Coordinates of C-alpha atoms and ligand atoms in Angstrom, one line a residue:
S746 CA 26.4 3.8 -16.4
T747 CA 28.2 2.1 -13.5
T748 CA 27.8 -1.5 -12.6
S749 CA 26.3 -1.8 -9.2
S750 CA 26.6 -5.3 -7.9
R751 CA 25.6 -8.9 -8.7
G752 CA 25.3 -8.1 -12.3
Y753 CA 22.8 -5.3 -11.9
T754 CA 23.5 -2.0 -13.7
K755 CA 22.2 1.2 -12.3
I756 CA 19.9 3.3 -14.6
K757 CA 19.0 6.1 -12.2
D758 CA 18.0 7.1 -8.7
I759 CA 14.3 7.0 -8.1
G760 CA 13.9 8.0 -4.5
S761 CA 15.5 8.4 -1.1
G762 CA 14.3 8.2 2.4
S763 CA 15.5 7.8 5.9
Y764 CA 16.3 4.2 5.2
G765 CA 18.7 4.9 2.2
K766 CA 17.8 5.1 -1.4
A767 CA 15.9 3.3 -4.2
I768 CA 17.5 3.0 -7.6
L769 CA 16.3 1.7 -11.0
V770 CA 18.6 -1.1 -12.2
Q771 CA 18.6 -3.6 -15.0
D772 CA 20.0 -7.1 -15.2
K773 CA 22.0 -8.7 -18.0
E774 CA 18.8 -9.4 -19.9
S775 CA 17.9 -5.6 -19.7
K776 CA 14.9 -6.4 -17.4
L777 CA 14.2 -3.5 -15.0
Y778 CA 14.1 -3.8 -11.2
V779 CA 13.9 -1.5 -8.3
M780 CA 16.8 -1.9 -5.8
K781 CA 16.3 -0.5 -2.4
I782 CA 19.7 0.1 -0.8
I783 CA 19.4 0.3 3.0
D784 CA 22.4 1.5 4.9
M785 CA 22.3 -0.7 8.0
S786 CA 25.4 0.9 9.6
R787 CA 23.7 4.1 10.8
M788 CA 20.6 2.2 12.0
D789 CA 19.5 1.6 15.5
P790 CA 18.5 -1.9 16.4
K791 CA 14.8 -1.2 15.8
Q792 CA 15.4 0.1 12.3
R793 CA 17.7 -2.8 11.5
K794 CA 14.9 -5.1 12.6
D795 CA 12.5 -3.3 10.3
A796 CA 14.7 -3.6 7.3
I797 CA 15.3 -7.3 7.8
N798 CA 11.6 -7.6 8.4
E799 CA 10.8 -6.1 5.1
V800 CA 13.0 -8.7 3.4
R801 CA 11.5 -11.5 5.3
V802 CA 7.9 -10.5 4.6
L803 CA 8.5 -9.6 1.0
S804 CA 10.3 -12.8 0.2
S805 CA 7.4 -14.9 1.5
L806 CA 4.8 -13.2 -0.7
K807 CA 3.8 -14.1 -4.2
H808 CA 0.7 -12.6 -5.7
P809 CA -0.3 -11.0 -9.0
Y810 CA -1.2 -7.7 -7.3
I811 CA 1.8 -7.5 -5.0
V812 CA 5.2 -6.1 -6.0
S813 CA 7.3 -9.2 -6.6
Y814 CA 10.5 -9.8 -4.7
R815 CA 13.5 -11.1 -6.6
E816 CA 16.4 -11.3 -4.1
S817 CA 18.3 -9.5 -1.4
Y818 CA 21.9 -9.5 -0.3
M819 CA 24.4 -7.5 1.8
S820 CA 26.8 -5.4 -0.2
E821 CA 29.9 -3.4 0.9
G822 CA 29.4 -5.0 4.3
R823 CA 26.8 -2.5 5.5
N824 CA 24.2 -2.1 2.8
L825 CA 21.2 -4.3 2.5
A826 CA 20.1 -4.5 -1.1
I827 CA 16.5 -5.6 -1.9
V828 CA 15.7 -6.2 -5.5
M829 CA 12.1 -6.2 -6.7
D830 CA 10.1 -5.9 -9.9
Y831 CA 9.8 -2.4 -11.3
A832 CA 6.3 -1.1 -11.7
D833 CA 6.7 1.1 -14.7
G834 CA 3.4 3.0 -14.4
G835 CA 4.4 5.1 -11.4
D836 CA 2.3 5.1 -8.3
L837 CA -1.3 5.9 -7.6
H838 CA -0.5 9.1 -5.8
Q839 CA 1.2 10.5 -8.9
R840 CA -1.7 9.3 -11.0
I841 CA -4.3 11.0 -8.8
Q842 CA -2.3 14.3 -8.8
R843 CA -2.0 14.2 -12.6
T844 CA -5.7 13.5 -13.0
R845 CA -6.6 16.4 -10.7
Q846 CA -4.3 18.8 -12.5
A847 CA -5.8 17.8 -15.8
G848 CA -9.3 18.6 -14.4
K849 CA -10.4 15.0 -14.9
V850 CA -11.8 12.3 -12.7
F851 CA -11.5 8.5 -12.6
S852 CA -14.4 6.6 -14.0
E853 CA -16.2 4.2 -11.6
E854 CA -15.0 1.3 -13.8
R855 CA -11.4 2.4 -13.3
I856 CA -11.8 2.8 -9.5
V857 CA -13.5 -0.5 -9.0
R858 CA -10.8 -2.3 -11.0
W859 CA -8.0 -0.9 -8.8
L860 CA -10.1 -1.5 -5.7
T861 CA -10.7 -5.1 -6.6
E862 CA -7.0 -5.7 -7.3
A863 CA -6.1 -4.1 -4.0
A864 CA -8.7 -6.1 -2.1
L865 CA -7.5 -9.4 -3.7
A866 CA -3.9 -8.6 -2.6
L867 CA -5.1 -7.6 0.9
K868 CA -7.0 -10.8 1.3
Y869 CA -3.9 -12.7 0.4
L870 CA -1.9 -10.7 2.9
H871 CA -4.4 -11.0 5.7
D872 CA -4.8 -14.8 5.1
K873 CA -1.1 -15.0 5.7
H874 CA -1.5 -12.9 8.8
V875 CA 0.5 -10.1 7.3
L876 CA -0.6 -6.5 8.2
H877 CA 0.7 -4.0 5.6
R878 CA 0.4 -1.0 8.0
D879 CA 1.4 1.6 5.5
L880 CA -1.2 1.4 2.7
K881 CA -1.5 4.7 0.9
S882 CA -1.6 5.8 -2.7
Q883 CA 2.2 6.3 -2.7
N884 CA 2.7 2.6 -1.9
L885 CA 0.3 1.4 -4.6
F886 CA 2.3 1.0 -7.8
L887 CA 1.1 0.6 -11.3
T888 CA 2.3 -1.4 -14.2
A889 CA 2.5 -0.1 -17.8
Q890 CA -0.9 -1.9 -18.3
D891 CA -2.3 0.0 -15.2
R892 CA -2.5 -3.1 -13.0
L893 CA -2.0 -2.3 -9.4
R894 CA 0.8 -3.7 -7.2
I895 CA 1.0 -3.2 -3.4
G896 CA 4.5 -2.4 -2.4
D897 CA 6.7 -0.9 0.4
F898 CA 6.5 -3.5 3.2
G899 CA 8.9 -1.5 5.3
I900 CA 6.7 -1.5 8.4
S901 CA 4.5 -4.5 7.8
R902 CA 4.1 -7.2 10.4
V903 CA 3.5 -10.9 10.4
L904 CA 1.2 -11.6 13.3
E905 CA 1.3 -14.7 15.5
S906 CA -1.5 -16.8 14.0
T907 CA -3.7 -16.7 17.1
V908 CA -3.1 -13.0 18.0
A909 CA -5.3 -10.8 15.8
F910 CA -3.5 -7.6 16.4
A911 CA 0.0 -6.1 16.4
K912 CA 1.4 -5.5 19.8
T913 CA 3.7 -2.7 18.7
T914 CA 2.1 0.6 17.7
I915 CA 2.8 2.0 14.3
G916 CA 5.4 4.8 13.5
T917 CA 3.8 7.4 11.3
P918 CA 0.9 6.0 9.3
Y919 CA -0.4 8.2 6.5
Y920 CA -4.0 7.3 7.0
L921 CA -4.5 7.4 10.7
S922 CA -7.4 5.2 11.7
P923 CA -9.7 6.1 14.6
E924 CA -8.3 3.2 16.7
I925 CA -4.7 4.3 16.1
C926 CA -5.7 7.9 17.0
L927 CA -7.0 6.4 20.3
E928 CA -3.7 4.5 20.7
K929 CA -5.3 1.1 20.3
P930 CA -3.4 -1.6 18.4
Y931 CA -3.2 -1.7 14.6
T932 CA -5.3 -4.6 13.3
F933 CA -6.4 -6.1 10.0
S934 CA -9.3 -3.6 10.0
S935 CA -6.8 -0.7 10.2
D936 CA -5.5 -1.8 6.8
I937 CA -9.2 -1.9 5.6
W938 CA -9.6 1.7 6.8
A939 CA -6.5 2.7 4.8
L940 CA -8.0 1.0 1.8
G941 CA -11.2 3.2 2.4
C942 CA -8.9 6.2 2.4
V943 CA -7.4 5.2 -0.9
L944 CA -10.9 4.6 -2.4
Y945 CA -12.0 8.1 -1.2
E946 CA -8.8 9.6 -2.7
L947 CA -9.5 7.9 -6.1
A948 CA -13.0 9.3 -6.2
C949 CA -12.4 12.7 -4.8
L950 CA -8.8 13.3 -5.8
R951 CA -8.0 14.4 -2.3
V952 CA -7.5 12.6 1.0
P953 CA -10.6 12.1 3.2
F954 CA -9.1 13.7 6.3
D955 CA -6.9 16.8 6.1
A956 CA -5.9 19.3 8.7
T957 CA -3.0 21.7 9.5
S958 CA -2.1 20.0 12.7
L959 CA -2.0 16.5 14.0
Q960 CA -4.4 17.4 16.8
S961 CA -7.1 18.7 14.5
L962 CA -6.5 15.7 12.2
V963 CA -7.1 13.3 15.1
Q964 CA -10.2 15.4 16.0
K965 CA -11.7 15.0 12.5
I966 CA -10.9 11.3 12.3
T967 CA -12.3 10.4 15.7
R968 CA -15.3 12.8 15.8
G969 CA -16.0 14.5 12.5
P970 CA -18.5 13.3 9.9
T971 CA -17.7 10.3 7.8
P972 CA -16.6 11.6 4.4
V973 CA -18.9 10.5 1.6
L974 CA -18.3 10.0 -2.2
P975 CA -20.0 12.3 -4.7
N976 CA -23.4 11.2 -6.2
S977 CA -21.7 10.7 -9.5
Y978 CA -20.6 7.3 -8.2
S979 CA -23.0 4.4 -7.7
P980 CA -24.8 3.8 -4.4
D981 CA -22.9 0.5 -4.1
L982 CA -19.5 2.1 -4.3
R983 CA -20.5 5.0 -1.9
H984 CA -21.9 2.5 0.6
L985 CA -18.7 0.4 0.4
C986 CA -16.6 3.5 1.0
G987 CA -18.7 4.4 4.0
D988 CA -18.3 0.8 5.4
L989 CA -14.5 0.8 4.9
L990 CA -14.3 4.2 6.7
H991 CA -16.6 3.0 9.6
R992 CA -15.3 4.5 12.7
E993 CA -16.0 1.4 14.7
Q994 CA -13.4 -1.1 13.4
T995 CA -15.5 -4.2 14.1
Q996 CA -18.1 -2.8 11.7
R997 CA -15.7 -2.6 8.7
P998 CA -15.8 -5.5 6.2
S999 CA -12.9 -7.9 6.0
A1000 CA -11.0 -8.2 2.7
Q1001 CA -12.9 -11.4 2.1
E1002 CA -16.2 -9.6 2.7
I1003 CA -15.2 -6.8 0.3
L1004 CA -14.6 -9.4 -2.3
Q1005 CA -18.1 -10.8 -1.8
R1006 CA -19.9 -7.5 -2.6
P1007 CA -21.8 -7.7 -5.8
L1008 CA -20.0 -4.7 -7.2
I1009 CA -16.6 -6.5 -6.7
Q1010 CA -17.9 -9.9 -7.7
Y1011 CA -19.0 -8.4 -11.0
E1012 CA -15.5 -7.0 -11.5
I1013 CA -13.8 -10.3 -10.6
R1014 CA -15.8 -12.1 -13.2
R1015 CA -14.9 -9.4 -15.8
M1016 CA -11.2 -9.9 -14.9
L1017 CA -11.2 -13.6 -15.7
Ligands
ADP874 P1 9.8 4.5 1.0 O1 8.3 5.0 0.8 O2 10.1 4.1 2.4 O3 10.7 5.5 0.5 P2 9.3 2.7 -1.1 O4 9.7 1.3 -1.3 O5 7.8 2.9 -1.0 O6 10.0 3.2 0.2 O7 9.8 3.6 -2.3 C1 11.0 4.1 -2.5 C2 11.0 4.8 -3.9 O8 11.0 3.8 -4.9 C3 9.8 5.6 -4.1 O9 10.1 6.7 -5.0 C4 8.8 4.7 -4.8 O10 7.9 5.4 -5.6 C5 9.8 3.8 -5.7 N1 9.4 2.4 -5.8 C6 9.4 1.5 -4.8 N2 9.0 0.3 -5.2 C7 8.8 0.5 -6.5 C8 8.4 -0.4 -7.6 N3 8.2 -1.7 -7.4 N4 8.3 0.0 -8.8 C9 8.5 1.3 -9.1 N5 8.9 2.2 -8.2 C10 9.0 1.8 -6.9
MG875 MG1 6.7 4.1 0.3

Protein backbone atom coordinates (compact mmCIF):
# COMPACT_ATOMS: atom_id res chain seq x y z
CA SER A 1 0.00 0.00 0.00
CA THR A 2 1.05 3.58 -0.60
CA THR A 3 1.21 6.26 2.03
CA SER A 4 -1.27 8.98 1.16
CA SER A 5 -0.60 11.99 3.32
CA ARG A 6 -0.56 13.20 6.90
CA GLY A 7 0.23 9.70 8.07
CA TYR A 8 -2.83 8.07 6.51
CA THR A 9 -2.29 4.92 4.49
CA LYS A 10 -4.62 4.05 1.67
CA ILE A 11 -6.43 0.74 1.93
CA LYS A 12 -8.72 0.91 -1.11
CA ASP A 13 -10.98 3.08 -3.23
CA ILE A 14 -14.59 3.05 -2.05
CA GLY A 15 -16.34 5.41 -4.39
CA SER A 16 -16.05 8.18 -6.88
CA GLY A 17 -18.33 10.94 -7.97
CA SER A 18 -18.33 14.24 -9.74
CA TYR A 19 -16.47 15.77 -6.78
CA GLY A 20 -13.51 13.37 -6.84
CA LYS A 21 -13.17 10.15 -4.92
CA ALA A 22 -13.54 8.51 -1.55
CA ILE A 23 -10.90 6.16 -0.21
CA LEU A 24 -10.64 3.96 2.83
CA VAL A 25 -7.52 4.86 4.83
CA GLN A 26 -5.97 3.93 8.15
CA ASP A 27 -3.92 5.97 10.55
CA LYS A 28 -0.80 4.87 12.44
CA GLU A 29 -2.95 3.13 15.04
CA SER A 30 -4.66 1.14 12.24
CA LYS A 31 -7.95 2.92 12.85
CA LEU A 32 -10.03 3.17 9.67
CA TYR A 33 -11.32 6.40 8.16
CA VAL A 34 -12.99 7.55 4.98
CA MET A 35 -11.04 10.22 3.13
CA LYS A 36 -13.00 12.20 0.58
CA ILE A 37 -10.56 13.75 -1.88
CA ILE A 38 -12.08 16.65 -3.71
CA ASP A 39 -10.26 18.03 -6.73
CA MET A 40 -10.83 21.76 -6.37
CA SER A 41 -8.90 22.73 -9.51
CA ARG A 42 -11.59 21.62 -11.97
CA MET A 43 -14.39 23.16 -9.96
CA ASP A 44 -16.45 26.17 -10.75
CA PRO A 45 -16.85 28.69 -7.93
CA LYS A 46 -20.21 27.20 -6.88
CA GLN A 47 -18.79 23.68 -6.54
CA ARG A 48 -15.80 25.02 -4.65
CA LYS A 49 -18.16 26.75 -2.28
CA ASP A 50 -20.10 23.48 -1.80
CA ALA A 51 -16.93 21.57 -0.95
CA ILE A 52 -15.76 24.13 1.59
CA ASN A 53 -19.31 24.21 2.90
CA GLU A 54 -19.27 20.47 3.55
CA VAL A 55 -16.14 20.87 5.65
CA ARG A 56 -17.54 23.80 7.56
CA VAL A 57 -20.81 22.02 8.31
CA LEU A 58 -19.28 18.64 9.11
CA SER A 59 -16.61 20.07 11.40
CA SER A 60 -19.25 21.81 13.50
CA LEU A 61 -21.27 18.64 14.13
CA LYS A 62 -20.82 16.17 16.93
CA HIS A 63 -23.56 13.64 17.49
CA PRO A 64 -23.74 9.87 18.11
CA TYR A 65 -25.79 9.32 14.95
CA ILE A 66 -23.87 11.57 12.61
CA VAL A 67 -20.68 10.51 10.81
CA SER A 68 -17.90 12.10 12.81
CA TYR A 69 -15.49 14.44 11.20
CA ARG A 70 -11.81 14.14 12.03
CA GLU A 71 -9.91 16.72 10.01
CA SER A 72 -9.48 18.29 6.61
CA TYR A 73 -6.56 19.80 4.75
CA MET A 74 -5.36 20.80 1.30
CA SER A 75 -3.00 18.37 -0.38
CA GLU A 76 -0.97 18.73 -3.56
CA GLY A 77 -2.20 22.29 -3.77
CA ARG A 78 -5.54 21.50 -5.35
CA ASN A 79 -7.06 18.61 -3.43
CA LEU A 80 -9.26 19.10 -0.44
CA ALA A 81 -9.06 16.02 1.79
CA ILE A 82 -11.84 15.44 4.32
CA VAL A 83 -11.23 12.70 6.86
CA MET A 84 -14.17 11.16 8.72
CA ASP A 85 -14.97 8.04 10.69
CA TYR A 86 -15.55 4.94 8.64
CA ALA A 87 -18.92 3.29 9.05
CA ASP A 88 -18.05 -0.37 8.54
CA GLY A 89 -21.58 -1.70 8.07
CA GLY A 90 -22.11 -0.23 4.61
CA ASP A 91 -25.08 1.99 3.87
CA LEU A 92 -28.82 1.55 4.28
CA HIS A 93 -29.37 1.35 0.53
CA GLN A 94 -27.12 -1.70 0.22
CA ARG A 95 -28.80 -3.25 3.25
CA ILE A 96 -32.25 -2.73 1.76
CA GLN A 97 -31.18 -4.29 -1.54
CA ARG A 98 -29.65 -7.30 0.17
CA THR A 99 -32.76 -7.80 2.29
CA ARG A 100 -34.99 -7.68 -0.78
CA GLN A 101 -32.75 -10.07 -2.71
CA ALA A 102 -32.83 -12.51 0.20
CA GLY A 103 -36.64 -12.40 0.10
CA LYS A 104 -36.72 -10.99 3.62
CA VAL A 105 -38.17 -7.89 5.28
CA PHE A 106 -37.10 -5.67 8.18
CA SER A 107 -38.88 -6.18 11.46
CA GLU A 108 -40.79 -3.24 12.91
CA GLU A 109 -38.29 -3.20 15.80
CA ARG A 110 -35.38 -2.84 13.37
CA ILE A 111 -37.08 -0.05 11.43
CA VAL A 112 -38.14 1.89 14.51
CA ARG A 113 -34.62 1.71 15.91
CA TRP A 114 -33.08 3.21 12.74
CA LEU A 115 -35.88 5.73 12.45
CA THR A 116 -35.32 6.86 16.04
CA GLU A 117 -31.58 7.23 15.49
CA ALA A 118 -32.20 9.23 12.31
CA ALA A 119 -34.79 11.45 14.03
CA LEU A 120 -32.42 12.15 16.95
CA ALA A 121 -29.69 13.16 14.49
CA LEU A 122 -32.13 15.25 12.46
CA LYS A 123 -33.36 17.09 15.55
CA TYR A 124 -29.75 17.90 16.41
CA LEU A 125 -29.14 19.20 12.87
CA HIS A 126 -32.33 21.22 12.72
CA ASP A 127 -31.70 22.70 16.18
CA LYS A 128 -28.40 23.97 14.74
CA HIS A 129 -30.27 25.32 11.72
CA VAL A 130 -28.58 22.81 9.44
CA LEU A 131 -30.62 21.38 6.57
CA HIS A 132 -29.16 18.13 5.28
CA ARG A 133 -30.91 18.38 1.88
CA ASP A 134 -29.72 15.01 0.59
CA LEU A 135 -31.13 12.47 3.01
CA LYS A 136 -31.51 9.12 1.29
CA SER A 137 -30.69 5.54 2.08
CA GLN A 138 -27.31 5.90 0.30
CA ASN A 139 -26.30 8.64 2.73
CA LEU A 140 -27.32 6.76 5.88
CA PHE A 141 -24.35 4.68 6.93
CA LEU A 142 -24.23 1.78 9.37
CA THR A 143 -21.65 0.73 11.92
CA ALA A 144 -20.66 -2.89 12.51
CA GLN A 145 -23.23 -2.85 15.36
CA ASP A 146 -25.93 -1.62 12.95
CA ARG A 147 -26.10 1.85 14.48
CA LEU A 148 -27.04 4.51 11.94
CA ARG A 149 -24.86 7.50 11.01
CA ILE A 150 -26.08 10.34 8.81
CA GLY A 151 -23.34 11.31 6.33
CA ASP A 152 -22.65 13.15 3.08
CA PHE A 153 -23.13 16.80 3.95
CA GLY A 154 -22.12 17.84 0.43
CA ILE A 155 -25.13 20.05 -0.22
CA SER A 156 -26.29 20.79 3.31
CA ARG A 157 -26.90 24.35 4.36
CA VAL A 158 -26.63 26.29 7.54
CA LEU A 159 -29.54 28.67 7.60
CA GLU A 160 -29.50 32.16 9.00
CA SER A 161 -31.11 31.71 12.39
CA THR A 162 -34.20 33.79 11.64
CA VAL A 163 -34.81 32.59 8.10
CA ALA A 164 -36.51 29.21 8.15
CA PHE A 165 -35.84 28.26 4.56
CA ALA A 166 -32.95 27.99 2.14
CA LYS A 167 -32.87 30.70 -0.47
CA THR A 168 -31.06 28.62 -3.03
CA THR A 169 -32.85 25.69 -4.60
CA ILE A 170 -31.42 22.24 -4.45
CA GLY A 171 -29.41 20.49 -7.18
CA THR A 172 -30.73 16.99 -7.72
CA PRO A 173 -32.46 15.66 -4.62
CA TYR A 174 -33.13 11.97 -4.54
CA TYR A 175 -36.44 12.18 -2.78
CA LEU A 176 -38.08 15.17 -4.40
CA SER A 177 -40.64 16.66 -2.04
CA PRO A 178 -43.87 18.20 -3.33
CA GLU A 179 -42.67 21.71 -2.48
CA ILE A 180 -39.42 21.19 -4.40
CA CYS A 181 -41.44 19.87 -7.36
CA LEU A 182 -43.36 23.12 -7.19
CA GLU A 183 -40.08 25.06 -7.07
CA LYS A 184 -40.64 26.35 -3.58
CA PRO A 185 -37.67 26.63 -1.18
CA TYR A 186 -36.21 23.63 0.60
CA THR A 187 -37.13 23.72 4.29
CA PHE A 188 -36.70 21.66 7.46
CA SER A 189 -39.89 19.83 6.52
CA SER A 190 -38.31 18.81 3.19
CA ASP A 191 -35.73 16.83 5.23
CA ILE A 192 -38.70 15.32 7.11
CA TRP A 193 -40.25 14.29 3.79
CA ALA A 194 -36.97 12.59 2.86
CA LEU A 195 -37.03 10.77 6.20
CA GLY A 196 -40.55 9.59 5.32
CA CYS A 197 -39.19 8.27 2.02
CA VAL A 198 -36.48 6.36 3.90
CA LEU A 199 -39.07 4.94 6.31
CA TYR A 200 -41.22 3.81 3.39
CA GLU A 201 -38.17 2.27 1.70
CA LEU A 202 -37.26 0.33 4.86
CA ALA A 203 -40.76 -1.11 5.14
CA CYS A 204 -41.46 -1.77 1.46
CA LEU A 205 -37.88 -2.31 0.18
CA ARG A 206 -38.53 0.12 -2.65
CA VAL A 207 -38.80 3.89 -2.96
CA PRO A 208 -42.26 5.43 -2.45
CA PHE A 209 -42.29 7.28 -5.74
CA ASP A 210 -40.90 5.81 -8.90
CA ALA A 211 -41.34 6.72 -12.53
CA THR A 212 -39.51 6.49 -15.83
CA SER A 213 -39.41 10.23 -16.39
CA LEU A 214 -38.93 13.23 -14.18
CA GLN A 215 -42.24 14.61 -15.41
CA SER A 216 -44.26 11.59 -14.35
CA LEU A 217 -42.32 11.41 -11.08
CA VAL A 218 -43.28 15.00 -10.29
CA GLN A 219 -46.86 14.15 -11.26
CA LYS A 220 -46.98 11.24 -8.78
CA ILE A 221 -45.38 13.23 -5.97
CA THR A 222 -47.61 16.27 -6.35
CA ARG A 223 -50.93 14.60 -7.27
CA GLY A 224 -50.79 10.85 -6.79
CA PRO A 225 -52.07 8.94 -3.74
CA THR A 226 -49.92 9.06 -0.60
CA PRO A 227 -48.07 5.72 -0.42
CA VAL A 228 -49.00 3.60 2.61
CA LEU A 229 -47.09 0.95 4.55
CA PRO A 230 -48.31 -2.65 4.53
CA ASN A 231 -50.69 -3.85 7.28
CA SER A 232 -47.93 -6.03 8.69
CA TYR A 233 -46.61 -2.89 10.43
CA SER A 234 -48.35 -1.25 13.39
CA PRO A 235 -50.95 1.50 12.94
CA ASP A 236 -48.60 3.89 14.80
CA LEU A 237 -45.77 3.32 12.31
CA ARG A 238 -48.12 3.53 9.32
CA HIS A 239 -49.63 6.77 10.60
CA LEU A 240 -46.19 8.24 11.22
CA CYS A 241 -45.12 7.40 7.66
CA GLY A 242 -48.27 9.03 6.29
CA ASP A 243 -47.57 12.14 8.38
CA LEU A 244 -43.94 12.40 7.23
CA LEU A 245 -45.14 12.09 3.63
CA HIS A 246 -47.88 14.68 4.07
CA ARG A 247 -48.07 16.62 0.84
CA GLU A 248 -48.64 19.86 2.72
CA GLN A 249 -45.29 20.61 4.35
CA THR A 250 -46.75 22.53 7.29
CA GLN A 251 -48.67 19.37 8.26
CA ARG A 252 -45.53 17.23 8.61
CA PRO A 253 -44.21 16.75 12.15
CA SER A 254 -40.90 18.38 13.09
CA ALA A 255 -38.00 16.17 14.21
CA GLN A 256 -38.89 17.11 17.79
CA GLU A 257 -42.52 16.07 17.22
CA ILE A 258 -41.42 12.73 15.74
CA LEU A 259 -39.40 12.10 18.89
CA GLN A 260 -42.50 12.74 21.00
CA ARG A 261 -44.57 10.00 19.37
CA PRO A 262 -45.23 7.13 21.82
CA LEU A 263 -43.72 4.63 19.35
CA ILE A 264 -40.44 6.57 19.31
CA GLN A 265 -40.51 7.46 23.03
CA TYR A 266 -40.78 3.75 23.79
CA GLU A 267 -37.72 3.10 21.60
CA ILE A 268 -35.70 5.93 23.19
CA ARG A 269 -36.33 4.45 26.63
CA ARG A 270 -35.15 1.05 25.37
CA MET A 271 -31.99 2.64 23.95
CA LEU A 272 -30.90 4.09 27.31
P1 LIG B 1 -21.20 11.13 -2.75
O1 LIG B 1 -22.54 10.52 -2.48
O2 LIG B 1 -21.31 12.56 -3.17
O3 LIG B 1 -20.37 10.27 -3.63
P2 LIG B 1 -20.56 10.33 -0.07
O4 LIG B 1 -19.80 11.01 1.01
O5 LIG B 1 -21.98 10.02 0.23
O6 LIG B 1 -20.42 11.23 -1.37
O7 LIG B 1 -19.91 8.94 -0.43
C1 LIG B 1 -18.77 8.68 -1.20
C2 LIG B 1 -18.50 7.18 -1.09
O8 LIG B 1 -17.94 6.88 0.18
C3 LIG B 1 -19.72 6.32 -1.20
O9 LIG B 1 -19.36 5.09 -1.80
C4 LIG B 1 -20.14 6.09 0.24
O10 LIG B 1 -20.89 4.92 0.39
C5 LIG B 1 -18.81 6.05 0.95
N1 LIG B 1 -18.83 6.65 2.28
C6 LIG B 1 -18.98 7.97 2.56
N2 LIG B 1 -18.91 8.22 3.88
C7 LIG B 1 -18.71 7.02 4.46
C8 LIG B 1 -18.53 6.60 5.82
N3 LIG B 1 -18.51 7.47 6.84
N4 LIG B 1 -18.33 5.30 6.06
C9 LIG B 1 -18.32 4.42 5.04
N5 LIG B 1 -18.48 4.73 3.76
C10 LIG B 1 -18.67 6.02 3.45
MG1 LIG C 1 -23.70 10.22 -0.95
